[in-house]
Amino acid sequence: WKGNMLRLRKLVVQPGGVVPWHEHNVRPANILIVEGSITEYRSTCKVGIEHPAGDVTAEFGQLAHWWKNNGKVPAVLYSADVLPPAMHEDHMM
């Protein structure tokens, strides 16, 4: 893990808002849903996965996905991901 950077973020996804399609093949992450709920659409599933407050999800390997807040209140997520050196400047991912 030498040279990698741990990035911690708070994400607030408004009702109807999305986290765009992205991959985790070089950027593993753990997500904690702390308020509201959010639906995850994974490349490995045919139906969305509903994540209520209190859920934790691990994102790694060949996973590609996107998220949408289908609820009526903001969804608050805490994200911890590991960035390899080549991605240290990618602040908006």
mmCIF file of N, CA and C in Angstrom:
data_model
loop_
_atom_site.group_PDB
_atom_site.id
_atom_site.type_symbol
_atom_site.label_atom_id
_atom_site.label_comp_id
_atom_site.label_asym_id
_atom_site.label_seq_id
_atom_site.Cartn_x
_atom_site.Cartn_y
_atom_site.Cartn_z
ATOM 1 N N TRP A 1 0.811 -1.203 0.000
ATOM 2 C CA TRP A 1 0.000 0.000 0.000
ATOM 3 C C TRP A 1 0.852 1.263 0.000
ATOM 4 N N LYS A 2 2.171 1.098 -0.016
ATOM 5 C CA LYS A 2 3.064 2.252 0.006
ATOM 6 C C LYS A 2 2.783 3.154 -1.197
ATOM 7 N N GLY A 3 2.703 4.438 -0.932
ATOM 8 C CA GLY A 3 2.441 5.412 -1.984
ATOM 9 C C GLY A 3 0.966 5.690 -2.219
ATOM 10 N N ASN A 4 0.100 4.862 -1.693
ATOM 11 C CA ASN A 4 -1.337 5.093 -1.840
ATOM 12 C C ASN A 4 -1.817 6.143 -0.847
ATOM 13 N N MET A 5 -2.959 6.733 -1.137
ATOM 14 C CA MET A 5 -3.534 7.765 -0.285
ATOM 15 C C MET A 5 -4.938 7.333 0.143
ATOM 16 N N LEU A 6 -5.237 7.494 1.430
ATOM 17 C CA LEU A 6 -6.583 7.237 1.932
ATOM 18 C C LEU A 6 -7.372 8.535 1.846
ATOM 19 N N ARG A 7 -8.502 8.496 1.159
ATOM 20 C CA ARG A 7 -9.343 9.684 0.999
ATOM 21 C C ARG A 7 -10.665 9.443 1.720
ATOM 22 N N LEU A 8 -11.056 10.381 2.555
ATOM 23 C CA LEU A 8 -12.336 10.316 3.266
ATOM 24 C C LEU A 8 -13.214 11.449 2.766
ATOM 25 N N ARG A 9 -14.476 11.133 2.444
ATOM 26 C CA ARG A 9 -15.393 12.155 1.929
ATOM 27 C C ARG A 9 -16.778 11.976 2.523
ATOM 28 N N LYS A 10 -17.476 13.081 2.626
ATOM 29 C CA LYS A 10 -18.901 13.072 2.954
ATOM 30 C C LYS A 10 -19.632 13.449 1.675
ATOM 31 N N LEU A 11 -20.534 12.582 1.245
ATOM 32 C CA LEU A 11 -21.309 12.837 0.041
ATOM 33 C C LEU A 11 -22.760 13.064 0.428
ATOM 34 N N VAL A 12 -23.350 14.138 -0.076
ATOM 35 C CA VAL A 12 -24.767 14.407 0.140
ATOM 36 C C VAL A 12 -25.430 14.349 -1.233
ATOM 37 N N VAL A 13 -26.312 13.375 -1.404
ATOM 38 C CA VAL A 13 -26.999 13.178 -2.680
ATOM 39 C C VAL A 13 -28.452 13.604 -2.484
ATOM 40 N N GLN A 14 -28.830 14.671 -3.156
ATOM 41 C CA GLN A 14 -30.178 15.216 -3.023
ATOM 42 C C GLN A 14 -31.202 14.278 -3.674
ATOM 43 N N PRO A 15 -32.482 14.374 -3.299
ATOM 44 C CA PRO A 15 -33.514 13.557 -3.941
ATOM 45 C C PRO A 15 -33.451 13.702 -5.466
ATOM 46 N N GLY A 16 -33.430 12.580 -6.157
ATOM 47 C CA GLY A 16 -33.307 12.575 -7.612
ATOM 48 C C GLY A 16 -31.877 12.659 -8.105
ATOM 49 N N GLY A 17 -30.939 12.939 -7.210
ATOM 50 C CA GLY A 17 -29.535 13.079 -7.583
ATOM 51 C C GLY A 17 -28.858 11.737 -7.801
ATOM 52 N N VAL A 18 -27.743 11.767 -8.528
ATOM 53 C CA VAL A 18 -27.003 10.544 -8.829
ATOM 54 C C VAL A 18 -25.515 10.713 -8.533
ATOM 55 N N VAL A 19 -24.877 9.587 -8.281
ATOM 56 C CA VAL A 19 -23.418 9.465 -8.315
ATOM 57 C C VAL A 19 -23.153 8.728 -9.622
ATOM 58 N N PRO A 20 -22.484 9.363 -10.602
ATOM 59 C CA PRO A 20 -22.360 8.777 -11.937
ATOM 60 C C PRO A 20 -21.637 7.423 -11.957
ATOM 61 N N TRP A 21 -21.831 6.719 -13.061
ATOM 62 C CA TRP A 21 -21.200 5.422 -13.310
ATOM 63 C C TRP A 21 -19.692 5.532 -13.102
ATOM 64 N N HIS A 22 -19.123 4.597 -12.345
ATOM 65 C CA HIS A 22 -17.678 4.564 -12.117
ATOM 66 C C HIS A 22 -17.249 3.147 -11.760
ATOM 67 N N GLU A 23 -15.938 2.909 -11.775
ATOM 68 C CA GLU A 23 -15.370 1.585 -11.522
ATOM 69 C C GLU A 23 -14.496 1.607 -10.276
ATOM 70 N N HIS A 24 -14.216 0.424 -9.753
ATOM 71 C CA HIS A 24 -13.378 0.306 -8.557
ATOM 72 C C HIS A 24 -12.220 -0.666 -8.749
ATOM 73 N N ASN A 25 -11.829 -0.917 -9.982
ATOM 74 C CA ASN A 25 -10.749 -1.867 -10.225
ATOM 75 C C ASN A 25 -9.400 -1.399 -9.684
ATOM 76 N N VAL A 26 -9.173 -0.108 -9.566
ATOM 77 C CA VAL A 26 -7.914 0.393 -8.990
ATOM 78 C C VAL A 26 -8.157 1.296 -7.780
ATOM 79 N N ARG A 27 -9.416 1.439 -7.371
ATOM 80 C CA ARG A 27 -9.744 2.344 -6.269
ATOM 81 C C ARG A 27 -10.765 1.685 -5.347
ATOM 82 N N PRO A 28 -10.321 0.783 -4.454
ATOM 83 C CA PRO A 28 -11.264 0.156 -3.527
ATOM 84 C C PRO A 28 -11.835 1.178 -2.553
ATOM 85 N N ALA A 29 -13.066 0.917 -2.100
ATOM 86 C CA ALA A 29 -13.727 1.868 -1.200
ATOM 87 C C ALA A 29 -14.694 1.142 -0.272
ATOM 88 N N ASN A 30 -14.997 1.788 0.833
ATOM 89 C CA ASN A 30 -16.082 1.387 1.729
ATOM 90 C C ASN A 30 -17.007 2.583 1.861
ATOM 91 N N ILE A 31 -18.314 2.339 1.809
ATOM 92 C CA ILE A 31 -19.314 3.395 1.903
ATOM 93 C C ILE A 31 -20.230 3.094 3.083
ATOM 94 N N LEU A 32 -20.464 4.103 3.914
ATOM 95 C CA LEU A 32 -21.414 4.016 5.023
ATOM 96 C C LEU A 32 -22.552 4.977 4.728
ATOM 97 N N ILE A 33 -23.775 4.478 4.697
ATOM 98 C CA ILE A 33 -24.946 5.333 4.508
ATOM 99 C C ILE A 33 -25.395 5.770 5.899
ATOM 100 N N VAL A 34 -25.370 7.089 6.158
ATOM 101 C CA VAL A 34 -25.665 7.582 7.510
ATOM 102 C C VAL A 34 -27.035 8.241 7.635
ATOM 103 N N GLU A 35 -27.588 8.745 6.536
ATOM 104 C CA GLU A 35 -28.920 9.358 6.565
ATOM 105 C C GLU A 35 -29.633 9.058 5.258
ATOM 106 N N GLY A 36 -30.946 8.921 5.323
ATOM 107 C CA GLY A 36 -31.738 8.654 4.128
ATOM 108 C C GLY A 36 -31.488 7.255 3.606
ATOM 109 N N SER A 37 -31.700 7.094 2.320
ATOM 110 C CA SER A 37 -31.408 5.821 1.654
ATOM 111 C C SER A 37 -31.012 6.130 0.222
ATOM 112 N N ILE A 38 -30.358 5.165 -0.415
ATOM 113 C CA ILE A 38 -29.894 5.363 -1.783
ATOM 114 C C ILE A 38 -29.903 4.018 -2.493
ATOM 115 N N THR A 39 -30.170 4.038 -3.791
ATOM 116 C CA THR A 39 -30.218 2.816 -4.584
ATOM 117 C C THR A 39 -28.945 2.709 -5.408
ATOM 118 N N GLU A 40 -28.327 1.538 -5.340
ATOM 119 C CA GLU A 40 -27.103 1.254 -6.092
ATOM 120 C C GLU A 40 -27.455 0.370 -7.280
ATOM 121 N N TYR A 41 -26.923 0.712 -8.456
ATOM 122 C CA TYR A 41 -27.128 -0.065 -9.672
ATOM 123 C C TYR A 41 -25.771 -0.622 -10.097
ATOM 124 N N ARG A 42 -25.543 -1.919 -9.808
ATOM 125 C CA ARG A 42 -24.257 -2.577 -10.057
ATOM 126 C C ARG A 42 -24.233 -3.284 -11.410
ATOM 127 N N SER A 43 -23.029 -3.368 -11.959
ATOM 128 C CA SER A 43 -22.838 -4.097 -13.213
ATOM 129 C C SER A 43 -23.126 -5.581 -13.046
ATOM 130 N N THR A 44 -23.119 -6.075 -11.820
ATOM 131 C CA THR A 44 -23.316 -7.502 -11.556
ATOM 132 C C THR A 44 -24.750 -7.852 -11.161
ATOM 133 N N CYS A 45 -25.661 -6.870 -11.136
ATOM 134 C CA CYS A 45 -27.048 -7.112 -10.711
ATOM 135 C C CYS A 45 -28.024 -6.562 -11.745
ATOM 136 N N LYS A 46 -29.147 -7.238 -11.904
ATOM 137 C CA LYS A 46 -30.168 -6.774 -12.840
ATOM 138 C C LYS A 46 -31.142 -5.793 -12.203
ATOM 139 N N VAL A 47 -31.203 -5.773 -10.875
ATOM 140 C CA VAL A 47 -32.105 -4.862 -10.168
ATOM 141 C C VAL A 47 -31.293 -4.006 -9.204
ATOM 142 N N GLY A 48 -31.827 -2.845 -8.880
ATOM 143 C CA GLY A 48 -31.155 -1.955 -7.945
ATOM 144 C C GLY A 48 -31.101 -2.542 -6.539
ATOM 145 N N ILE A 49 -30.096 -2.123 -5.783
ATOM 146 C CA ILE A 49 -29.920 -2.556 -4.398
ATOM 147 C C ILE A 49 -30.190 -1.353 -3.507
ATOM 148 N N GLU A 50 -31.207 -1.454 -2.671
ATOM 149 C CA GLU A 50 -31.570 -0.349 -1.777
ATOM 150 C C GLU A 50 -30.682 -0.394 -0.534
ATOM 151 N N HIS A 51 -30.052 0.738 -0.224
ATOM 152 C CA HIS A 51 -29.184 0.851 0.947
ATOM 153 C C HIS A 51 -29.779 1.884 1.909
ATOM 154 N N PRO A 52 -30.394 1.439 3.006
ATOM 155 C CA PRO A 52 -30.914 2.377 4.010
ATOM 156 C C PRO A 52 -29.796 2.854 4.929
ATOM 157 N N ALA A 53 -30.094 3.866 5.728
ATOM 158 C CA ALA A 53 -29.131 4.353 6.718
ATOM 159 C C ALA A 53 -28.671 3.186 7.578
ATOM 160 N N GLY A 54 -27.368 3.133 7.836
ATOM 161 C CA GLY A 54 -26.775 2.061 8.624
ATOM 162 C C GLY A 54 -26.083 1.010 7.776
ATOM 163 N N ASP A 55 -26.405 0.946 6.486
ATOM 164 C CA ASP A 55 -25.743 -0.016 5.601
ATOM 165 C C ASP A 55 -24.297 0.389 5.339
ATOM 166 N N VAL A 56 -23.457 -0.614 5.147
ATOM 167 C CA VAL A 56 -22.073 -0.430 4.716
ATOM 168 C C VAL A 56 -21.880 -1.311 3.494
ATOM 169 N N THR A 57 -21.204 -0.789 2.482
ATOM 170 C CA THR A 57 -20.940 -1.579 1.291
ATOM 171 C C THR A 57 -19.466 -1.468 0.919
ATOM 172 N N ALA A 58 -18.882 -2.599 0.514
ATOM 173 C CA ALA A 58 -17.490 -2.643 0.061
ATOM 174 C C ALA A 58 -17.478 -2.616 -1.464
ATOM 175 N N GLU A 59 -16.583 -1.818 -2.016
ATOM 176 C CA GLU A 59 -16.500 -1.643 -3.463
ATOM 177 C C GLU A 59 -15.065 -1.929 -3.890
ATOM 178 N N PHE A 60 -14.876 -2.986 -4.683
ATOM 179 C CA PHE A 60 -13.521 -3.359 -5.086
ATOM 180 C C PHE A 60 -13.589 -4.305 -6.279
ATOM 181 N N GLY A 61 -12.438 -4.612 -6.852
ATOM 182 C CA GLY A 61 -12.359 -5.557 -7.965
ATOM 183 C C GLY A 61 -12.986 -5.005 -9.229
ATOM 184 N N GLN A 62 -13.687 -5.853 -9.944
ATOM 185 C CA GLN A 62 -14.256 -5.478 -11.242
ATOM 186 C C GLN A 62 -15.604 -4.771 -11.134
ATOM 187 N N LEU A 63 -15.940 -4.283 -9.954
ATOM 188 C CA LEU A 63 -17.217 -3.612 -9.749
ATOM 189 C C LEU A 63 -17.290 -2.290 -10.517
ATOM 190 N N ALA A 64 -18.383 -2.114 -11.239
ATOM 191 C CA ALA A 64 -18.726 -0.834 -11.854
ATOM 192 C C ALA A 64 -20.179 -0.578 -11.482
ATOM 193 N N HIS A 65 -20.503 0.678 -11.147
ATOM 194 C CA HIS A 65 -21.861 0.963 -10.680
ATOM 195 C C HIS A 65 -22.141 2.457 -10.673
ATOM 196 N N TRP A 66 -23.409 2.775 -10.360
ATOM 197 C CA TRP A 66 -23.832 4.151 -10.125
ATOM 198 C C TRP A 66 -24.898 4.114 -9.049
ATOM 199 N N TRP A 67 -25.189 5.272 -8.467
ATOM 200 C CA TRP A 67 -26.138 5.387 -7.355
ATOM 201 C C TRP A 67 -27.188 6.447 -7.703
ATOM 202 N N LYS A 68 -28.408 6.254 -7.183
ATOM 203 C CA LYS A 68 -29.450 7.275 -7.337
ATOM 204 C C LYS A 68 -30.254 7.371 -6.050
ATOM 205 N N ASN A 69 -30.530 8.606 -5.647
ATOM 206 C CA ASN A 69 -31.394 8.833 -4.493
ATOM 207 C C ASN A 69 -32.826 8.900 -5.001
ATOM 208 N N ASN A 70 -33.569 7.819 -4.815
ATOM 209 C CA ASN A 70 -34.973 7.756 -5.226
ATOM 210 C C ASN A 70 -35.913 8.217 -4.119
ATOM 211 N N GLY A 71 -35.352 8.641 -2.996
ATOM 212 C CA GLY A 71 -36.162 9.040 -1.853
ATOM 213 C C GLY A 71 -36.581 10.497 -1.893
ATOM 214 N N LYS A 72 -37.152 10.946 -0.791
ATOM 215 C CA LYS A 72 -37.656 12.321 -0.679
ATOM 216 C C LYS A 72 -36.782 13.199 0.215
ATOM 217 N N VAL A 73 -35.730 12.622 0.797
ATOM 218 C CA VAL A 73 -34.806 13.371 1.658
ATOM 219 C C VAL A 73 -33.380 13.123 1.173
ATOM 220 N N PRO A 74 -32.452 14.036 1.483
ATOM 221 C CA PRO A 74 -31.062 13.820 1.083
ATOM 222 C C PRO A 74 -30.502 12.520 1.665
ATOM 223 N N ALA A 75 -29.663 11.861 0.893
ATOM 224 C CA ALA A 75 -28.919 10.689 1.359
ATOM 225 C C ALA A 75 -27.510 11.165 1.698
ATOM 226 N N VAL A 76 -27.047 10.828 2.887
ATOM 227 C CA VAL A 76 -25.707 11.217 3.327
ATOM 228 C C VAL A 76 -24.863 9.956 3.426
ATOM 229 N N LEU A 77 -23.720 9.972 2.743
ATOM 230 C CA LEU A 77 -22.816 8.830 2.708
ATOM 231 C C LEU A 77 -21.426 9.279 3.137
ATOM 232 N N TYR A 78 -20.729 8.422 3.865
ATOM 233 C CA TYR A 78 -19.308 8.625 4.143
ATOM 234 C C TYR A 78 -18.556 7.614 3.298
ATOM 235 N N SER A 79 -17.573 8.094 2.562
ATOM 236 C CA SER A 79 -16.790 7.261 1.660
ATOM 237 C C SER A 79 -15.334 7.266 2.100
ATOM 238 N N ALA A 80 -14.738 6.083 2.157
ATOM 239 C CA ALA A 80 -13.301 5.940 2.406
ATOM 240 C C ALA A 80 -12.746 5.115 1.258
ATOM 241 N N ASP A 81 -11.879 5.723 0.447
ATOM 242 C CA ASP A 81 -11.297 4.974 -0.656
ATOM 243 C C ASP A 81 -9.785 5.124 -0.674
ATOM 244 N N VAL A 82 -9.141 4.173 -1.336
ATOM 245 C CA VAL A 82 -7.684 4.129 -1.433
ATOM 246 C C VAL A 82 -7.304 4.510 -2.854
ATOM 247 N N LEU A 83 -6.561 5.614 -2.972
ATOM 248 C CA LEU A 83 -6.152 6.104 -4.286
ATOM 249 C C LEU A 83 -4.710 5.717 -4.564
ATOM 250 N N PRO A 84 -4.441 5.064 -5.709
ATOM 251 C CA PRO A 84 -3.056 4.798 -6.086
ATOM 252 C C PRO A 84 -2.379 6.112 -6.470
ATOM 253 N N PRO A 85 -1.042 6.153 -6.487
ATOM 254 C CA PRO A 85 -0.334 7.409 -6.772
ATOM 255 C C PRO A 85 -0.805 8.127 -8.033
ATOM 256 N N ALA A 86 -1.137 7.393 -9.080
ATOM 257 C CA ALA A 86 -1.555 8.022 -10.340
ATOM 258 C C ALA A 86 -2.872 8.776 -10.210
ATOM 259 N N MET A 87 -3.637 8.528 -9.152
ATOM 260 C CA MET A 87 -4.948 9.165 -8.985
ATOM 261 C C MET A 87 -4.964 10.228 -7.891
ATOM 262 N N HIS A 88 -3.841 10.565 -7.321
ATOM 263 C CA HIS A 88 -3.812 11.513 -6.205
ATOM 264 C C HIS A 88 -4.403 12.874 -6.559
ATOM 265 N N GLU A 89 -4.374 13.248 -7.807
ATOM 266 C CA GLU A 89 -4.909 14.550 -8.219
ATOM 267 C C GLU A 89 -6.375 14.479 -8.637
ATOM 268 N N ASP A 90 -6.976 13.297 -8.618
ATOM 269 C CA ASP A 90 -8.375 13.117 -9.028
ATOM 270 C C ASP A 90 -9.301 13.416 -7.859
ATOM 271 N N HIS A 91 -9.531 14.674 -7.581
ATOM 272 C CA HIS A 91 -10.317 15.067 -6.413
ATOM 273 C C HIS A 91 -11.820 14.934 -6.621
ATOM 274 N N MET A 92 -12.294 14.929 -7.841
ATOM 275 C CA MET A 92 -13.734 14.967 -8.092
ATOM 276 C C MET A 92 -14.320 13.605 -8.436
ATOM 277 N N MET A 93 -13.585 12.531 -8.271
ATOM 278 C CA MET A 93 -14.126 11.206 -8.598
ATOM 279 C C MET A 93 -15.037 10.719 -7.516
#
